[in-house]
Amino acid sequence: MIQLLTPTHWKDYELIDCGDFEKLERFGNVILIRPEPQAVWSKALSNAEWQRLHHIKFKGRSATSGEWLKKNPATPDRWHIEYKNPEASIKFRLALTSFKHLGIFPEQAVNWDYITQNIKKFKTPEPKVLNLFAYTGGASLIAQAAGADTTHVDSIKQVVTWANENQELSSLSNIRWVVEDALKFVKRELKRGKKYNGIILDPPAYGHGPNGEKWKLEDNINEMMGDVMQLLDPDEHFLILNTYSLGFSSVIIENLIKSAYPQVQNLETGELYLQATAGSKLPLGVFGKFFKASLSD
């Protein structure tokens, strides 16, 4: 059964409306208009309402960059928001980047909840969690906050620095930071005989390692999945694979996981979306996840 999942614990984030290739979002007290290629339908609210509500709008100059237009110049370029579920809370520094991102993907809160729930189920006192393609660290922070020994891997030094700032903001410590190509890191951990209780992968469609290594999702993901399955602790584990690629369906994710790990238990697959207050559902990637916990005494 393919699932459709959306976050349920956000207070500091709201998708107000989306359509006509844009989205109107609230992060804390700041309301933004950003491009959204998936929003091919019409807006529910009027253009006048969008103009009235928003504080900042992103205007693209090219496929990869643009500028932020503020209605009030005093609106800050950086601010903080919090995410809290029943098991843990974390904080993020948001920033207006030149490529329309802010340093967070709000739909990933669904996966953050899955991480904390499973860490709490484990008998292992300080389960080891590996976050690959880890960006600014939402999954790393929530795992650490829930009591895990967390390793965070990303190929871009600046976003690892950003993740470390989020760690400090969240009053956390001791996340292990690694700036490296994810596939290279996994192969090295295999040689070392390492095991992890939790592994999170949120790979891009395209990417580059710090030494020019090339990542292309459809070319590399099968090899990556075969390797990471060997890193999983056989007794207690969870794994999350999340992809935001228009060519990938949750059926592909299911086949990838079952092919790489035939003994998989409790497999769930589906699509993440954000529910707009005005009514639309905005699809934001497909996922596969599974867990195994030790039986109670």
mmCIF file of C-alpha atoms in Angstrom:
data_model
loop_
_atom_site.group_PDB
_atom_site.id
_atom_site.type_symbol
_atom_site.label_atom_id
_atom_site.label_comp_id
_atom_site.label_asym_id
_atom_site.label_seq_id
_atom_site.Cartn_x
_atom_site.Cartn_y
_atom_site.Cartn_z
ATOM 1 C CA MET A 1 0.000 0.000 0.000
ATOM 2 C CA ILE A 2 1.517 3.316 -1.105
ATOM 3 C CA GLN A 3 1.257 5.958 1.629
ATOM 4 C CA LEU A 4 0.726 9.709 1.358
ATOM 5 C CA LEU A 5 2.313 11.404 4.381
ATOM 6 C CA THR A 6 2.484 15.031 5.528
ATOM 7 C CA PRO A 7 3.999 16.590 8.684
ATOM 8 C CA THR A 8 1.656 16.984 11.651
ATOM 9 C CA HIS A 9 3.781 18.693 14.341
ATOM 10 C CA TRP A 10 4.842 21.943 12.642
ATOM 11 C CA LYS A 11 4.035 25.167 14.497
ATOM 12 C CA ASP A 12 6.723 27.341 12.890
ATOM 13 C CA TYR A 13 5.977 26.293 9.286
ATOM 14 C CA GLU A 14 2.849 26.612 7.152
ATOM 15 C CA LEU A 15 2.236 26.143 3.451
ATOM 16 C CA ILE A 16 -0.448 28.781 2.933
ATOM 17 C CA ASP A 17 -1.112 28.251 -0.789
ATOM 18 C CA CYS A 18 0.561 26.958 -3.946
ATOM 19 C CA GLY A 19 -0.141 27.111 -7.673
ATOM 20 C CA ASP A 20 0.908 28.754 -10.935
ATOM 21 C CA PHE A 21 4.462 27.445 -10.282
ATOM 22 C CA GLU A 22 4.805 29.267 -6.951
ATOM 23 C CA LYS A 23 4.304 28.581 -3.239
ATOM 24 C CA LEU A 24 3.346 30.931 -0.401
ATOM 25 C CA GLU A 25 4.932 29.769 2.863
ATOM 26 C CA ARG A 26 5.279 30.927 6.460
ATOM 27 C CA PHE A 27 8.535 30.187 8.288
ATOM 28 C CA GLY A 28 8.100 31.489 11.826
ATOM 29 C CA ASN A 29 6.754 35.022 11.331
ATOM 30 C CA VAL A 30 8.164 35.493 7.826
ATOM 31 C CA ILE A 31 5.987 34.774 4.758
ATOM 32 C CA LEU A 32 7.729 34.102 1.458
ATOM 33 C CA ILE A 33 6.866 33.483 -2.178
ATOM 34 C CA ARG A 34 9.181 30.977 -3.859
ATOM 35 C CA PRO A 35 9.162 29.166 -7.219
ATOM 36 C CA GLU A 36 7.667 25.649 -7.191
ATOM 37 C CA PRO A 37 7.953 23.686 -10.466
ATOM 38 C CA GLN A 38 5.511 21.008 -9.282
ATOM 39 C CA ALA A 39 2.636 23.463 -8.667
ATOM 40 C CA VAL A 40 1.180 23.296 -12.178
ATOM 41 C CA TRP A 41 -2.408 24.004 -11.018
ATOM 42 C CA SER A 42 -4.032 27.364 -10.224
ATOM 43 C CA LYS A 43 -3.654 29.212 -6.948
ATOM 44 C CA ALA A 44 -6.595 28.995 -4.517
ATOM 45 C CA LEU A 45 -6.053 32.513 -3.168
ATOM 46 C CA SER A 46 -6.064 35.612 -5.352
ATOM 47 C CA ASN A 47 -2.881 37.288 -6.531
ATOM 48 C CA ALA A 48 -3.943 40.312 -4.467
ATOM 49 C CA GLU A 49 -4.037 38.127 -1.345
ATOM 50 C CA TRP A 50 -0.575 36.721 -2.098
ATOM 51 C CA GLN A 51 0.775 40.251 -2.524
ATOM 52 C CA ARG A 52 -0.860 41.366 0.722
ATOM 53 C CA LEU A 53 0.426 38.443 2.795
ATOM 54 C CA HIS A 54 4.031 38.007 1.718
ATOM 55 C CA HIS A 55 7.120 39.756 3.139
ATOM 56 C CA ILE A 56 9.768 38.477 0.698
ATOM 57 C CA LYS A 57 9.632 37.081 -2.837
ATOM 58 C CA PHE A 58 12.299 35.166 -4.730
ATOM 59 C CA LYS A 59 12.790 36.267 -8.338
ATOM 60 C CA GLY A 60 14.843 33.875 -10.453
ATOM 61 C CA ARG A 61 17.519 35.190 -12.780
ATOM 62 C CA SER A 62 18.624 31.805 -14.088
ATOM 63 C CA ALA A 63 17.912 28.122 -13.474
ATOM 64 C CA THR A 64 20.256 28.141 -10.459
ATOM 65 C CA SER A 65 20.173 31.640 -8.962
ATOM 66 C CA GLY A 66 18.112 34.750 -8.343
ATOM 67 C CA GLU A 67 17.406 37.537 -5.869
ATOM 68 C CA TRP A 68 15.108 38.140 -2.905
ATOM 69 C CA LEU A 69 12.760 41.140 -3.110
ATOM 70 C CA LYS A 70 11.662 42.489 0.296
ATOM 71 C CA LYS A 71 8.589 44.643 0.806
ATOM 72 C CA ASN A 72 10.281 46.065 3.914
ATOM 73 C CA PRO A 73 14.097 46.388 3.798
ATOM 74 C CA ALA A 74 14.183 45.836 7.581
ATOM 75 C CA THR A 75 12.997 42.230 7.199
ATOM 76 C CA PRO A 76 15.976 40.088 8.326
ATOM 77 C CA ASP A 77 18.045 37.897 5.996
ATOM 78 C CA ARG A 78 18.426 35.317 8.769
ATOM 79 C CA TRP A 79 16.075 34.078 11.475
ATOM 80 C CA HIS A 80 15.386 30.979 13.594
ATOM 81 C CA ILE A 81 12.574 28.435 13.724
ATOM 82 C CA GLU A 82 11.915 25.373 15.894
ATOM 83 C CA TYR A 83 10.552 21.897 15.230
ATOM 84 C CA LYS A 84 9.169 19.863 18.104
ATOM 85 C CA ASN A 85 7.593 16.408 18.262
ATOM 86 C CA PRO A 86 6.738 14.352 21.387
ATOM 87 C CA GLU A 87 10.289 12.932 21.585
ATOM 88 C CA ALA A 88 12.595 15.832 20.704
ATOM 89 C CA SER A 89 12.932 19.457 19.621
ATOM 90 C CA ILE A 90 15.466 21.111 17.307
ATOM 91 C CA LYS A 91 16.150 24.592 15.964
ATOM 92 C CA PHE A 92 17.286 25.890 12.596
ATOM 93 C CA ARG A 93 18.934 29.035 11.337
ATOM 94 C CA LEU A 94 17.231 30.025 8.084
ATOM 95 C CA ALA A 95 18.903 32.241 5.499
ATOM 96 C CA LEU A 96 18.011 33.751 2.131
ATOM 97 C CA THR A 97 20.380 31.952 -0.254
ATOM 98 C CA SER A 98 20.997 32.872 -3.878
ATOM 99 C CA PHE A 99 19.490 29.580 -5.058
ATOM 100 C CA LYS A 100 15.986 30.006 -3.461
ATOM 101 C CA HIS A 101 16.601 27.602 -0.565
ATOM 102 C CA LEU A 102 16.430 28.604 3.095
ATOM 103 C CA GLY A 103 18.300 25.712 4.739
ATOM 104 C CA ILE A 104 15.348 23.435 5.477
ATOM 105 C CA PHE A 105 12.936 21.121 3.682
ATOM 106 C CA PRO A 106 9.790 21.165 5.871
ATOM 107 C CA GLU A 107 8.265 17.957 4.468
ATOM 108 C CA GLN A 108 11.208 16.025 5.956
ATOM 109 C CA ALA A 109 9.583 16.395 9.381
ATOM 110 C CA VAL A 110 7.690 13.178 8.521
ATOM 111 C CA ASN A 111 11.034 11.372 8.454
ATOM 112 C CA TRP A 112 12.279 13.145 11.584
ATOM 113 C CA ASP A 113 9.298 11.717 13.472
ATOM 114 C CA TYR A 114 10.098 8.218 12.183
ATOM 115 C CA ILE A 115 13.708 8.614 13.366
ATOM 116 C CA THR A 116 12.779 9.601 16.923
ATOM 117 C CA GLN A 117 10.080 6.924 17.230
ATOM 118 C CA ASN A 118 12.488 4.165 16.220
ATOM 119 C CA ILE A 119 15.411 5.372 18.339
ATOM 120 C CA LYS A 120 13.084 5.241 21.340
ATOM 121 C CA LYS A 121 12.123 1.618 20.476
ATOM 122 C CA PHE A 122 15.717 0.360 20.415
ATOM 123 C CA LYS A 123 17.249 -1.474 23.363
ATOM 124 C CA THR A 124 20.711 -0.311 22.259
ATOM 125 C CA PRO A 125 21.580 2.441 24.809
ATOM 126 C CA GLU A 126 23.154 4.898 22.318
ATOM 127 C CA PRO A 127 22.221 3.687 18.821
ATOM 128 C CA LYS A 128 24.512 4.747 15.999
ATOM 129 C CA VAL A 129 22.872 6.787 13.225
ATOM 130 C CA LEU A 130 24.402 7.746 9.860
ATOM 131 C CA ASN A 131 22.937 10.637 7.869
ATOM 132 C CA LEU A 132 24.140 10.704 4.235
ATOM 133 C CA PHE A 133 23.673 13.687 1.872
ATOM 134 C CA ALA A 134 22.844 15.375 5.164
ATOM 135 C CA TYR A 135 22.516 19.064 4.128
ATOM 136 C CA THR A 136 21.924 21.394 7.096
ATOM 137 C CA GLY A 137 21.276 18.500 9.422
ATOM 138 C CA GLY A 138 17.588 18.182 10.311
ATOM 139 C CA ALA A 139 17.788 14.381 10.518
ATOM 140 C CA SER A 140 21.156 14.544 12.299
ATOM 141 C CA LEU A 141 19.852 16.990 14.908
ATOM 142 C CA ILE A 142 16.682 15.028 15.647
ATOM 143 C CA ALA A 143 18.622 11.753 15.947
ATOM 144 C CA GLN A 144 21.115 13.321 18.365
ATOM 145 C CA ALA A 145 18.302 14.955 20.347
ATOM 146 C CA ALA A 146 16.598 11.551 20.653
ATOM 147 C CA GLY A 147 19.768 10.014 22.139
ATOM 148 C CA ALA A 148 21.675 8.621 19.154
ATOM 149 C CA ASP A 149 25.405 8.705 18.417
ATOM 150 C CA THR A 150 25.159 10.567 15.105
ATOM 151 C CA THR A 151 27.443 10.876 12.058
ATOM 152 C CA HIS A 152 26.608 13.567 9.491
ATOM 153 C CA VAL A 153 28.067 13.302 5.960
ATOM 154 C CA ASP A 154 27.814 15.932 3.228
ATOM 155 C CA SER A 155 30.164 16.879 0.406
ATOM 156 C CA ILE A 156 29.789 20.659 0.813
ATOM 157 C CA LYS A 157 31.774 22.231 3.637
ATOM 158 C CA GLN A 158 29.569 25.333 3.892
ATOM 159 C CA VAL A 159 26.390 23.350 4.594
ATOM 160 C CA VAL A 160 28.191 21.201 7.173
ATOM 161 C CA THR A 161 29.225 24.443 8.898
ATOM 162 C CA TRP A 162 25.582 25.540 8.740
ATOM 163 C CA ALA A 163 24.506 22.211 10.274
ATOM 164 C CA ASN A 164 26.992 22.741 13.102
ATOM 165 C CA GLU A 165 25.421 26.162 13.763
ATOM 166 C CA ASN A 166 22.038 24.426 13.964
ATOM 167 C CA GLN A 167 23.514 21.967 16.471
ATOM 168 C CA GLU A 168 24.639 24.832 18.717
ATOM 169 C CA LEU A 169 21.298 26.597 18.299
ATOM 170 C CA SER A 170 19.533 23.385 19.356
ATOM 171 C CA SER A 171 21.739 23.101 22.484
ATOM 172 C CA LEU A 172 23.161 19.798 21.202
ATOM 173 C CA SER A 173 26.739 18.554 20.878
ATOM 174 C CA ASN A 174 28.976 15.711 19.703
ATOM 175 C CA ILE A 175 27.553 15.101 16.219
ATOM 176 C CA ARG A 176 30.424 13.768 14.087
ATOM 177 C CA TRP A 177 30.847 16.007 11.025
ATOM 178 C CA VAL A 178 32.291 14.526 7.813
ATOM 179 C CA VAL A 179 32.868 16.489 4.594
ATOM 180 C CA GLU A 180 33.185 13.755 1.995
ATOM 181 C CA ASP A 181 31.601 12.055 -0.987
ATOM 182 C CA ALA A 182 28.847 9.847 0.497
ATOM 183 C CA LEU A 183 29.589 6.749 -1.572
ATOM 184 C CA LYS A 184 33.312 6.917 -0.744
ATOM 185 C CA PHE A 185 32.545 7.287 2.952
ATOM 186 C CA VAL A 186 30.200 4.283 2.938
ATOM 187 C CA LYS A 187 32.802 2.075 1.220
ATOM 188 C CA ARG A 188 35.403 3.092 3.784
ATOM 189 C CA GLU A 189 33.048 2.298 6.668
ATOM 190 C CA LEU A 190 32.426 -1.140 5.126
ATOM 191 C CA LYS A 191 36.165 -1.846 5.105
ATOM 192 C CA ARG A 192 36.312 -0.810 8.754
ATOM 193 C CA GLY A 193 33.531 -3.236 9.641
ATOM 194 C CA LYS A 194 31.305 -0.471 11.029
ATOM 195 C CA LYS A 195 27.614 -1.003 11.795
ATOM 196 C CA TYR A 196 24.803 1.514 12.239
ATOM 197 C CA ASN A 197 21.376 1.187 13.810
ATOM 198 C CA GLY A 198 19.918 3.921 11.630
ATOM 199 C CA ILE A 199 20.798 5.171 8.143
ATOM 200 C CA ILE A 200 19.162 8.131 6.393
ATOM 201 C CA LEU A 201 19.727 8.900 2.708
ATOM 202 C CA ASP A 202 18.316 11.978 0.979
ATOM 203 C CA PRO A 203 20.340 11.998 -2.256
ATOM 204 C CA PRO A 204 20.047 14.701 -4.910
ATOM 205 C CA ALA A 205 19.281 13.930 -8.533
ATOM 206 C CA TYR A 206 22.752 15.292 -9.391
ATOM 207 C CA GLY A 207 25.693 16.234 -7.211
ATOM 208 C CA HIS A 208 29.452 16.491 -6.814
ATOM 209 C CA GLY A 209 31.824 15.328 -4.103
ATOM 210 C CA PRO A 210 34.518 17.611 -2.637
ATOM 211 C CA ASN A 211 37.095 16.180 -5.055
ATOM 212 C CA GLY A 212 34.914 16.353 -8.159
ATOM 213 C CA GLU A 213 33.247 12.943 -7.700
ATOM 214 C CA LYS A 214 30.059 12.791 -9.742
ATOM 215 C CA TRP A 215 26.729 11.611 -8.349
ATOM 216 C CA LYS A 216 23.784 10.840 -10.628
ATOM 217 C CA LEU A 217 20.826 9.291 -8.838
ATOM 218 C CA GLU A 218 19.778 6.684 -11.381
ATOM 219 C CA ASP A 219 23.399 5.654 -12.075
ATOM 220 C CA ASN A 220 24.626 5.413 -8.479
ATOM 221 C CA ILE A 221 21.707 4.682 -6.160
ATOM 222 C CA ASN A 222 21.648 0.899 -6.686
ATOM 223 C CA GLU A 223 25.342 0.584 -5.780
ATOM 224 C CA MET A 224 24.814 2.869 -2.779
ATOM 225 C CA MET A 225 21.864 0.827 -1.508
ATOM 226 C CA GLY A 226 23.810 -2.442 -1.823
ATOM 227 C CA ASP A 227 26.609 -0.940 0.277
ATOM 228 C CA VAL A 228 24.533 0.762 3.000
ATOM 229 C CA MET A 229 22.502 -2.408 3.652
ATOM 230 C CA GLN A 230 25.768 -4.081 4.718
ATOM 231 C CA LEU A 231 26.290 -1.297 7.271
ATOM 232 C CA LEU A 232 22.975 -1.963 9.028
ATOM 233 C CA ASP A 233 23.071 -3.624 12.437
ATOM 234 C CA PRO A 234 21.298 -6.974 11.872
ATOM 235 C CA ASP A 235 19.326 -6.907 15.138
ATOM 236 C CA GLU A 236 18.084 -3.330 15.544
ATOM 237 C CA HIS A 237 17.866 -0.908 12.672
ATOM 238 C CA PHE A 238 15.923 1.561 10.592
ATOM 239 C CA LEU A 239 16.607 2.993 7.150
ATOM 240 C CA ILE A 240 15.035 5.917 5.298
ATOM 241 C CA LEU A 241 15.569 6.555 1.582
ATOM 242 C CA ASN A 242 14.077 9.831 0.367
ATOM 243 C CA THR A 243 14.344 11.104 -3.209
ATOM 244 C CA TYR A 244 13.187 14.298 -4.843
ATOM 245 C CA SER A 245 13.492 13.384 -8.505
ATOM 246 C CA LEU A 246 10.596 13.792 -10.919
ATOM 247 C CA GLY A 247 11.501 10.516 -12.632
ATOM 248 C CA PHE A 248 11.342 8.370 -9.485
ATOM 249 C CA SER A 249 8.219 6.666 -8.148
ATOM 250 C CA SER A 250 7.736 4.905 -4.820
ATOM 251 C CA VAL A 251 7.569 1.604 -6.747
ATOM 252 C CA ILE A 252 11.172 2.176 -7.887
ATOM 253 C CA ILE A 253 12.138 2.823 -4.246
ATOM 254 C CA GLU A 254 10.397 -0.400 -3.176
ATOM 255 C CA ASN A 255 12.235 -2.417 -5.827
ATOM 256 C CA LEU A 256 15.595 -0.852 -4.885
ATOM 257 C CA ILE A 257 15.201 -1.710 -1.217
ATOM 258 C CA LYS A 258 13.908 -5.258 -1.740
ATOM 259 C CA SER A 259 16.655 -5.974 -4.279
ATOM 260 C CA ALA A 260 19.403 -4.737 -1.946
ATOM 261 C CA TYR A 261 17.885 -6.192 1.253
ATOM 262 C CA PRO A 262 15.586 -9.176 0.538
ATOM 263 C CA GLN A 263 15.029 -9.867 4.265
ATOM 264 C CA VAL A 264 13.539 -6.397 4.841
ATOM 265 C CA GLN A 265 10.852 -6.101 7.550
ATOM 266 C CA ASN A 266 8.160 -3.438 8.076
ATOM 267 C CA LEU A 267 8.759 -1.770 4.704
ATOM 268 C CA GLU A 268 6.704 1.335 3.959
ATOM 269 C CA THR A 269 6.794 3.321 0.721
ATOM 270 C CA GLY A 270 4.954 6.370 -0.509
ATOM 271 C CA GLU A 271 5.032 10.062 -1.215
ATOM 272 C CA LEU A 272 5.649 13.079 0.997
ATOM 273 C CA TYR A 273 3.545 16.175 0.543
ATOM 274 C CA LEU A 274 2.764 19.462 2.235
ATOM 275 C CA GLN A 275 -0.885 20.322 2.860
ATOM 276 C CA ALA A 276 -1.672 23.920 1.946
ATOM 277 C CA THR A 277 -4.034 25.729 4.301
ATOM 278 C CA ALA A 278 -5.874 26.916 1.177
ATOM 279 C CA GLY A 279 -6.508 23.308 0.124
ATOM 280 C CA SER A 280 -3.942 21.909 -2.334
ATOM 281 C CA LYS A 281 -1.485 19.106 -1.651
ATOM 282 C CA LEU A 282 2.067 19.829 -2.831
ATOM 283 C CA PRO A 283 4.008 16.617 -3.655
ATOM 284 C CA LEU A 284 7.642 16.727 -2.541
ATOM 285 C CA GLY A 285 9.382 13.434 -3.159
ATOM 286 C CA VAL A 286 9.015 9.710 -2.611
ATOM 287 C CA PHE A 287 10.303 7.592 0.256
ATOM 288 C CA GLY A 288 10.963 4.066 1.408
ATOM 289 C CA LYS A 289 11.612 3.195 5.039
ATOM 290 C CA PHE A 290 11.793 0.141 7.251
ATOM 291 C CA PHE A 291 12.773 -0.870 10.762
ATOM 292 C CA LYS A 292 13.588 -3.862 12.905
ATOM 293 C CA ALA A 293 13.561 -3.688 16.698
ATOM 294 C CA SER A 294 14.520 -6.363 19.221
ATOM 295 C CA LEU A 295 11.570 -8.251 20.664
ATOM 296 C CA SER A 296 10.625 -7.284 24.208
ATOM 297 C CA ASP A 297 11.648 -9.609 27.003
#
